[in-house]
Coordinates of C-alpha atoms in Angstrom, one line a residue:
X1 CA 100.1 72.8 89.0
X2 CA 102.9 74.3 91.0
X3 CA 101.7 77.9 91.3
X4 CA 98.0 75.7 92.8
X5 CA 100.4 74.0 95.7
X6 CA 101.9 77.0 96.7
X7 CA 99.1 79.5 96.5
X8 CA 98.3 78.2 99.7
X9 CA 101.5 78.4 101.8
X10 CA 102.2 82.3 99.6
X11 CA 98.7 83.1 101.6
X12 CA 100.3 82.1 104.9
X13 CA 103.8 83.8 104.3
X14 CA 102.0 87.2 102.8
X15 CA 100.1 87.4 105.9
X16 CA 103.0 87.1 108.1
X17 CA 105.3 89.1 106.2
X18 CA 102.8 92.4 105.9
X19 CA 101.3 93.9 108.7
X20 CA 97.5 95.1 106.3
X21 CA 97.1 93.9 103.3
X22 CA 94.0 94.9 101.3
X23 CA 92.8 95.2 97.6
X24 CA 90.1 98.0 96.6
X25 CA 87.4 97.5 93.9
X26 CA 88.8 93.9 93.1
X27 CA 85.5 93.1 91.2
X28 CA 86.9 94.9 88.4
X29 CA 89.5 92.3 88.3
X30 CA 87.4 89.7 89.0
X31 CA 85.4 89.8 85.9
X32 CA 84.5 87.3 83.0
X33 CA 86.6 87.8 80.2
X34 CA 90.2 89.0 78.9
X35 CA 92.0 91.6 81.1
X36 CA 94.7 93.3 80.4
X37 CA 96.1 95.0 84.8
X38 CA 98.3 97.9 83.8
X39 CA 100.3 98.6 87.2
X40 CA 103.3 100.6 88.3
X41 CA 106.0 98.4 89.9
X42 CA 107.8 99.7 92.8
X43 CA 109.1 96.4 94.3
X44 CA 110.0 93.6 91.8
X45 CA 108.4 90.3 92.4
X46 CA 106.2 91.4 95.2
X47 CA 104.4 93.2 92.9
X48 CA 102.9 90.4 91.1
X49 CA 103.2 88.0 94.0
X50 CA 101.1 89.9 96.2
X51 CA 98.7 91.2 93.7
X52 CA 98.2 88.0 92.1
X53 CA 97.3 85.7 96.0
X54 CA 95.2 89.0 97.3
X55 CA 93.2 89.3 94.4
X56 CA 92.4 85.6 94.1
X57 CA 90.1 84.2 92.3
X58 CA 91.0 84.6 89.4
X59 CA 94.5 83.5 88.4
X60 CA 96.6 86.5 87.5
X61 CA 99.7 85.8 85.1
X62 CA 102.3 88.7 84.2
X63 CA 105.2 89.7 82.0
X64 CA 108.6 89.6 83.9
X65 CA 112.1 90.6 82.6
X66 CA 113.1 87.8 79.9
X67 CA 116.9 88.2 81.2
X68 CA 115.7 86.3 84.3
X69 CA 114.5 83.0 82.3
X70 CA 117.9 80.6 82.4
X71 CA 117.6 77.4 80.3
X72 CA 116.5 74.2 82.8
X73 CA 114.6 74.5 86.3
X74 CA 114.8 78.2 86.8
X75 CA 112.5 78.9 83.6
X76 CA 110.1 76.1 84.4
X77 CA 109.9 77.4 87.9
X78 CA 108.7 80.6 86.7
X79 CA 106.6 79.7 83.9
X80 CA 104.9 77.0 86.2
X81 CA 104.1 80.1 88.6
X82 CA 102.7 82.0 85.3
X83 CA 105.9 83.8 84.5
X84 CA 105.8 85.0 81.0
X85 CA 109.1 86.3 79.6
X86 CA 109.4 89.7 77.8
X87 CA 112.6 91.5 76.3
X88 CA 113.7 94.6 76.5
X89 CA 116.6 95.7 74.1
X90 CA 119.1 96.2 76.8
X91 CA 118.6 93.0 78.0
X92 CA 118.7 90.5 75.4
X93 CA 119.9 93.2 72.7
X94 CA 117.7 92.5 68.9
X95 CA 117.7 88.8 69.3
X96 CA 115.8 89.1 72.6
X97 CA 113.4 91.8 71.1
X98 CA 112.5 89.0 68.4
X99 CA 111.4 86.5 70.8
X100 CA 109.0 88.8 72.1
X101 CA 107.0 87.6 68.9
X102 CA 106.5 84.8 70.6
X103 CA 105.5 86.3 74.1
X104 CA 102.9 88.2 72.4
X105 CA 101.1 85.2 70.9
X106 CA 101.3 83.5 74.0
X107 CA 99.7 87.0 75.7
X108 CA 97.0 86.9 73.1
X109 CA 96.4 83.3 73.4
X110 CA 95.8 83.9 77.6
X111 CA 93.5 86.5 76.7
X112 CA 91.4 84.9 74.3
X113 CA 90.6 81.9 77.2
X114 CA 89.8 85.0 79.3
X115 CA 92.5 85.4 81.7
X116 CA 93.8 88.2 83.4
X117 CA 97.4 89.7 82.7
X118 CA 99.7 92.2 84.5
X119 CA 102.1 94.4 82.9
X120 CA 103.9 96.6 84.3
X121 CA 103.2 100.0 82.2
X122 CA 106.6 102.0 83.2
X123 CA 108.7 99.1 81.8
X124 CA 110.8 99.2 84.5
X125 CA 111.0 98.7 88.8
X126 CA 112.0 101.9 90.8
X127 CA 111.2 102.4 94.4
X128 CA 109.9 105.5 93.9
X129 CA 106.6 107.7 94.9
X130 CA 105.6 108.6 91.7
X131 CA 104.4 107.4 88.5
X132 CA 106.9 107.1 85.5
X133 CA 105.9 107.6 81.8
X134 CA 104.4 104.7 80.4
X135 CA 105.9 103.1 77.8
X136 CA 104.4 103.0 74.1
X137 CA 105.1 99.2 74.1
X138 CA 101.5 98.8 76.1
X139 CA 98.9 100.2 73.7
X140 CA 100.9 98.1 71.0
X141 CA 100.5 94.7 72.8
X142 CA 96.9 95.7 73.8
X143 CA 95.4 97.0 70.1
X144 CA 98.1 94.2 68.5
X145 CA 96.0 91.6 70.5
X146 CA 92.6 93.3 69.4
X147 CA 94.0 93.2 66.1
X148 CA 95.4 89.4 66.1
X149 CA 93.1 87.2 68.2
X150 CA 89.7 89.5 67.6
X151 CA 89.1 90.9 71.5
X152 CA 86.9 93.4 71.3
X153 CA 85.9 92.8 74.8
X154 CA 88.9 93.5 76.2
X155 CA 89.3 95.7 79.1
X156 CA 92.4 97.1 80.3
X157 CA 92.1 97.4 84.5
X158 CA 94.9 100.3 85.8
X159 CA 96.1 99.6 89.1
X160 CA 98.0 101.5 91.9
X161 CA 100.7 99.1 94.2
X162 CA 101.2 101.5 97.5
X163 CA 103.5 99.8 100.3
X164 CA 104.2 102.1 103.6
X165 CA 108.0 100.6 103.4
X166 CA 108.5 98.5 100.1
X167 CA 111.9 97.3 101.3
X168 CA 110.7 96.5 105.3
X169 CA 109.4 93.4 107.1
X170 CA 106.2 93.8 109.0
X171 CA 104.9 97.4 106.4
X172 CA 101.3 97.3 104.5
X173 CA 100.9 96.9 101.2
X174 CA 97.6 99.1 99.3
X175 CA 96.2 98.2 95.4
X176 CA 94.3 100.7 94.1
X177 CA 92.2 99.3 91.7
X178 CA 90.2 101.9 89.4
X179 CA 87.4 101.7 86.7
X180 CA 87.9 99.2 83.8
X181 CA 89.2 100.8 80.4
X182 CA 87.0 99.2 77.8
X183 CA 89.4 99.4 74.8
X184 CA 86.0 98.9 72.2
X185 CA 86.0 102.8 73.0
X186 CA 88.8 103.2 70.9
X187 CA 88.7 100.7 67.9
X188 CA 86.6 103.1 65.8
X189 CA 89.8 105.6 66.0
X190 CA 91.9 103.0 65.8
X191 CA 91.0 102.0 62.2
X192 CA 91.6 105.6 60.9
X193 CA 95.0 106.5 62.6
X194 CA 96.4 103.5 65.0
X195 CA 100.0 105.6 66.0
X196 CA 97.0 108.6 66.8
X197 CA 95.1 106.4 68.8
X198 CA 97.7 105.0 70.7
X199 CA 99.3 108.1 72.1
X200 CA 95.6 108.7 72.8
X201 CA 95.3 105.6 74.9
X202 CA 98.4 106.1 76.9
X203 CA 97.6 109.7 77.8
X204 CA 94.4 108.5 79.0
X205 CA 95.3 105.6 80.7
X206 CA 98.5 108.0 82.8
X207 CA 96.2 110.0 84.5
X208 CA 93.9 107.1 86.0
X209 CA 97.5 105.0 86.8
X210 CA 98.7 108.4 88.9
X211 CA 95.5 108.9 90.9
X212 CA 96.0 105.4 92.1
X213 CA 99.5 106.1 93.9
X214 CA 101.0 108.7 96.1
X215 CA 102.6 110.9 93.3
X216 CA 105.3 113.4 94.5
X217 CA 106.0 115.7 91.7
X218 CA 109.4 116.4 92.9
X219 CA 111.8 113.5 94.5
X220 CA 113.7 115.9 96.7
X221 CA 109.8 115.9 98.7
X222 CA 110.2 112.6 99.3
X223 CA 111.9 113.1 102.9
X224 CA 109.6 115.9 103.7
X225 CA 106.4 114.1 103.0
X226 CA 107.3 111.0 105.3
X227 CA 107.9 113.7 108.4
X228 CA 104.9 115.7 107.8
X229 CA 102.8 112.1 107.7
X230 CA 104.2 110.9 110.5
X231 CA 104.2 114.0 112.7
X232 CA 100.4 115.1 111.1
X233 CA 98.7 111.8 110.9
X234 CA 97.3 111.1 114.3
X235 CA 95.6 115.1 113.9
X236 CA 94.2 114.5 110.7
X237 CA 93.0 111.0 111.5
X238 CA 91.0 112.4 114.4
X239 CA 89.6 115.7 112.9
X240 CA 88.1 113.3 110.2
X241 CA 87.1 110.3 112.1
X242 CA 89.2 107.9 109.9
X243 CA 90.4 104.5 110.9
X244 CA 94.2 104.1 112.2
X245 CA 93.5 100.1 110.5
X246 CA 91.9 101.0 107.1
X247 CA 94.3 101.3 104.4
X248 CA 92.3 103.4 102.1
X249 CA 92.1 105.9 105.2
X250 CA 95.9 105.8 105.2
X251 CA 95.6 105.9 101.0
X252 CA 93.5 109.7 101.3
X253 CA 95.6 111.8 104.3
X254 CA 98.5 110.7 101.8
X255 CA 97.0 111.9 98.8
X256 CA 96.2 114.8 101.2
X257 CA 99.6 116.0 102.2
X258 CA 101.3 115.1 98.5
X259 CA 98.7 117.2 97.0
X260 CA 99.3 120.1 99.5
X261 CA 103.4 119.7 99.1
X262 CA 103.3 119.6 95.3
X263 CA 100.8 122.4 94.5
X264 CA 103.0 124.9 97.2
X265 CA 106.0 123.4 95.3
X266 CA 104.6 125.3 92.3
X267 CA 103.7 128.5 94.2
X268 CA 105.7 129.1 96.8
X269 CA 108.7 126.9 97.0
X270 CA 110.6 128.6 99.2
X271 CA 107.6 128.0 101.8
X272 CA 108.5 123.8 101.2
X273 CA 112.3 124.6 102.1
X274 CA 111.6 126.2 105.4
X275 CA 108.8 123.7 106.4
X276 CA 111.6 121.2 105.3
X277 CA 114.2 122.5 107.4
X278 CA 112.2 122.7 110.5
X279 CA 111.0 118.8 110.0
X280 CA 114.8 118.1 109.4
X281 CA 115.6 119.3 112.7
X282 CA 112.7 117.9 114.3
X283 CA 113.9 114.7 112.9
X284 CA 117.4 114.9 113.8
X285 CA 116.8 115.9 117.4
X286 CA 114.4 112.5 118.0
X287 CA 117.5 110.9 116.1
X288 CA 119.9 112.1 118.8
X289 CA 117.9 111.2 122.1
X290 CA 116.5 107.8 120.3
X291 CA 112.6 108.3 120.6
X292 CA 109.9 109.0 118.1
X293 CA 108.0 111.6 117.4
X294 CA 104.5 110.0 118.7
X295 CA 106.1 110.3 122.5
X296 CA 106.0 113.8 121.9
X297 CA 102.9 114.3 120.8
X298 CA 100.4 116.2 123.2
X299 CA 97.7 114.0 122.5
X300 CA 99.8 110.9 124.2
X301 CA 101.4 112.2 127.0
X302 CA 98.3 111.2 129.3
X303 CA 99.9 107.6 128.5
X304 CA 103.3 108.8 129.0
X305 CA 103.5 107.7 132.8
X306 CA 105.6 105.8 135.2
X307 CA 102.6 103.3 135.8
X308 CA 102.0 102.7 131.7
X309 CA 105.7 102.0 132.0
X310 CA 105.4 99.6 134.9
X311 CA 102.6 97.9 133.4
X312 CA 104.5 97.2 130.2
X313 CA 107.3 95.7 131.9
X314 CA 104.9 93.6 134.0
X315 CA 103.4 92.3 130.4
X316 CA 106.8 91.9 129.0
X317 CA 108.3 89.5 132.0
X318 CA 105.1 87.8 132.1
X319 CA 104.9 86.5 128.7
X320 CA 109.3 86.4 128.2
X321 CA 108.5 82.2 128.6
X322 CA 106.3 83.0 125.4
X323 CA 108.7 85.3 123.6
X324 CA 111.9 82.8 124.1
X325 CA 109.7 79.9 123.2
X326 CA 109.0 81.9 119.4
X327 CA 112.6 82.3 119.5
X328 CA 113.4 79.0 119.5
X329 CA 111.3 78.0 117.1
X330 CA 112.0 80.9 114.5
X331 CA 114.8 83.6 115.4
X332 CA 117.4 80.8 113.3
X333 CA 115.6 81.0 109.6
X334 CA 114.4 84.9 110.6
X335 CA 118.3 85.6 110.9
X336 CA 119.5 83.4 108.1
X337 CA 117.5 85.6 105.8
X338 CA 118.0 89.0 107.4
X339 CA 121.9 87.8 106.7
X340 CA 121.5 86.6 103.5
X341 CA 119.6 89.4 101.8
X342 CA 121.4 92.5 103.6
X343 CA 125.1 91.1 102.7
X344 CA 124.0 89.4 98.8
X345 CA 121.2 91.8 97.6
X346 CA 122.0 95.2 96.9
X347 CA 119.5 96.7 94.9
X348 CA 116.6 98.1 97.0
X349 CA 113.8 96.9 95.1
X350 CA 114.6 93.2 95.2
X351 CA 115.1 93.6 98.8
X352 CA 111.4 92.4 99.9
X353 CA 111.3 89.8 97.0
X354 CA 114.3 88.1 98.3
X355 CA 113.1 88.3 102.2
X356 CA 110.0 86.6 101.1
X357 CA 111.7 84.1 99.2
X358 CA 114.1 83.5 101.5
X359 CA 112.2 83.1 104.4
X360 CA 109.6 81.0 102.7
X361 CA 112.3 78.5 102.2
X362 CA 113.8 78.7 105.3
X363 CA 111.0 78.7 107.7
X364 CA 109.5 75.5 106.3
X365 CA 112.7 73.9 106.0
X366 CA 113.4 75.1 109.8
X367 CA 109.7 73.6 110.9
X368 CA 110.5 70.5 108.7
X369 CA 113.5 70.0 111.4
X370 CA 111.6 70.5 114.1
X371 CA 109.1 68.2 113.3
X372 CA 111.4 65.1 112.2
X373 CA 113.2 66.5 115.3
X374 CA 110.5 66.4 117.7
X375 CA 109.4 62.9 116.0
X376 CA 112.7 61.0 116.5
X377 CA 112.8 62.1 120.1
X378 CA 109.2 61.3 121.1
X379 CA 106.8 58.5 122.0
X380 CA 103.7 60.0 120.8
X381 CA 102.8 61.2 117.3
X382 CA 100.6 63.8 117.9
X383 CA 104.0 65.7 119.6
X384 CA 105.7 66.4 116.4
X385 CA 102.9 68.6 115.2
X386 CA 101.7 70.0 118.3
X387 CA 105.2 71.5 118.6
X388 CA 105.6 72.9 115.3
X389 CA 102.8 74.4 115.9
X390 CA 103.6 75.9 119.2
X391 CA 106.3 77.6 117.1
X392 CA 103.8 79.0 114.5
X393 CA 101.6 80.6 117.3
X394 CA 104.2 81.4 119.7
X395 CA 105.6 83.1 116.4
X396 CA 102.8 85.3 115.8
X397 CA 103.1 86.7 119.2
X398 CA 106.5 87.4 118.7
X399 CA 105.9 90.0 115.9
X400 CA 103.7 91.7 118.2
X401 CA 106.0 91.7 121.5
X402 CA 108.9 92.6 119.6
X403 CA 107.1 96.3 118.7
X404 CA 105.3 96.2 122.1
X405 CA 109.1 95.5 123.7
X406 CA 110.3 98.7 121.3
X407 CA 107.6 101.3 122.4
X408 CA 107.9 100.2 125.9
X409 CA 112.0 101.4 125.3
X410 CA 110.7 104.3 123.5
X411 CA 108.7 105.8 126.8
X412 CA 111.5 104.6 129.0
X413 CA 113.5 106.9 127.5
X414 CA 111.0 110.0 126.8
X415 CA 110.1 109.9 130.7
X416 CA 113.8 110.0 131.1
X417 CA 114.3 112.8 128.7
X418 CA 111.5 114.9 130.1
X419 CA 112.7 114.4 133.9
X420 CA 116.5 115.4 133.3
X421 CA 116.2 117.3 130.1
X422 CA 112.8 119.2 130.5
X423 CA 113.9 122.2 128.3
X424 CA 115.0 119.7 125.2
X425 CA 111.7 117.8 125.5
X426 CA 109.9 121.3 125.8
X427 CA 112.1 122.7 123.0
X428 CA 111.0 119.6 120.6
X429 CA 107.3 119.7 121.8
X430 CA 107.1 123.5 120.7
X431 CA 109.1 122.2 117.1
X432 CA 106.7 119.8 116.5
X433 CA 103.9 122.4 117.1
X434 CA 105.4 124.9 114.9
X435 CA 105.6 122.6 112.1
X436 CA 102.2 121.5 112.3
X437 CA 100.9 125.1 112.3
X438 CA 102.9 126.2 109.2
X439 CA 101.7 123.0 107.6
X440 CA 97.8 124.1 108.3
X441 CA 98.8 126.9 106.9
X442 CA 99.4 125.7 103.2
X443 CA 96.3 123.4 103.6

């Protein structure tokens, strides 16, 4: 009942809180019968959460640390939002790994009334660009629950969670949904050597998980990777007619680059360490004068003018009455969270759970106030609501003004840099050329 109230307002706050959102080939979730979503988990509970509204219908449950399920509202909180407990040994030692008895039965009892299941196939959350082995603990639950409740139709769905910024207000969010696993395939095999067939499954199901997400082979490519997207993208975008909006576009020049760094990683990696180094001080350079690297890109410079500049600040006086009026009505529960989570959460991945959480609570709580507010001051009852309303919209433009506001800085200070430092805006121009050229060069 609870998870049915709030699937509605989770909508709402998912839609504020990403920029794109989008789901590929969700009519492989979408299905008749029992479903078993193995998916790698880079960002706690917005894994699930997001996942779970964006793929709507059908209802999604999923297993979630049993560590987190505290005796009295906090376990019927979770399990009312289809929260199912599982235990690992370090975190409820043998006595936790014996309840997981139960957890299964309740798994196999989900399945059998068709419903759809996420676990998390590394066994653990890391905010990481890669895929991490997959623990053996998912072929048992799957092949125990063929065994136990007879599911021969089961399928088992892998799934790919790609955020641009897992940790940031205002990034996109990309699940990669790929071709059903239909686990009848494997029964036969099964009944002759289970512990064979197993390791089978797993090492076919890793392969279809990692072509799903941006995999870098090597963590210390991480950094390199997000300069070469964000100084190659707009190129590669246009050479191949993509779509600056589509999410799958953003999903392939990825995959693109990755592949590229990870297979010269292998043959020439001391071709990586200089590219590296010359994106490094490409990057500290835009650090030091405060811009970023699209106002040095050739292809924008034609918009890089005095009279863009003027007619940005025109916009930005002409709708400040807007802007302060979103303030108002949000900048208090905006800042309450931003407080909250970057002085009580520490660990990265919990970061955007918390900020949705938090601001969930806060927001309506904030517009609550504003209505009973409002109410209590006026004559007319149609006031209330037109005013929280007002804040809503007036809201909504704020997240865009506040980036337009940024850029509108950003060529402020480029025209400055090229007027009284014309060599440094020159010397990072010819940089940035250089390290597209050497990339082009591995392609």
């Amino acid at each position: 009942m609870l998870w049915h109230i709030l699937k509605y307002y989770i909508c709402f706050v998912l839609a504020t809180y990403f920029k794109r959102r989008k789901v590929k080939n969700v009519q492989h979730v979408q299905v008749k019968g029992p479903v078993i979503i193995a998916m790698n988990h880079p960002n706690a509970f917005m894994d699930p959460v997001a996942f779970t509204v964006l793929a709507y219908p059908p209802r999604v449950f999923y297993l979630a640390r049993g560590d987190a399920f505290k005796k009295g509202i906090v376990t019927v909180l979770l399990e009312s939002l289809g929260i199912i407990p599982i235990f690992r040994i370090q975190d409820g030692g043998k006595e936790g790994l014996k309840k997981n008895d139960e957890t299964y039965e309740r798994v196999n009892a989900l399945l059998k009334r068709n419903k759809k299941i996420i676990v998390f196939a590394e066994g653990l959350c890391v905010q990481e660009r890669r895929l991490r082995p997959l623990k053996k603990g998912v072929p048992r639950m799957i092949f125990g629950a063929v065994e136990t409740s007879d599911l021969k139709d089961l399928t088992v769905v892998p799934v790919g969670a790609n955020y641009s910024n897992p940790s940031q207000f205002r990034s996109n969010v990309f699940f990669n949904i790929g071709e059903p696993i239909k686990v009848s395939d494997y029964l036969e095999s099964y009944q002759e050597a289970p512990a064979k067939t197993m390791n089978r499954f797993l090492a076919d199901l890793a392969p279809r998980m990692k072509e799903l997400i941006i995999h870098i082979n090597h963590k210390h490519n991480e950094h390199l990777i997000e300069h070469i997207e964000e100084i190659y993208k707009y190129k590669f975008f246009k050479l191949h007619h993509y779509d600056f909006n589509n999410l799958e576009h953003d999903f392939n020049f990825s995959t693109k680059v990755v592949d590229v760094i990870n297979k010269t990683e292998e043959t020439h990696p001391e071709k990586v360490k200089g590219l590296y180094a010359k994106t490094k001080h490409y990057f500290s350079d835009l650090k030091k004068y405060h811009i970023k690297d699209w106002l040095i890109n050739p292809a924008k410079q034609n918009n890089l003018n005095y009279l863009i500049l003027s007619l940005r600040v025109l916009v930005l006086v002409l709708s400040l009455p807007i802007y302060i009026r979103g303030l108002i009505g949000n900048y208090i529960p905006y800042k309450l969270t931003h407080l909250l989570v970057s002085k009580k959460v520490r660990v990265v991945e919990f970061k955007a759970s918390f900020y949705m959480g938090f601001g969930a609570v806060f927001f309506l709580v904030y517009y609550l106030l504003q209505y009973f507010i409002v109410k209590a001051l006026s004559i007319h009852d149609w006031l209330p609501l037109l005013f929280v309303i007002g804040s809503i919209v007036t809201g909504y433009i704020c997240l865009h003004l506040s980036p337009f506001r940024k850029k509108t800085i950003g060529i402020y200070r480029a025209l400055k840099l090229r007027s009284k430092h014309a060599k440094v805006f020159e010397s990072m121009s010819a940089q940035r050329k250089d390290i597209i050229k050497t990339f082009e060069e591995l392609l």
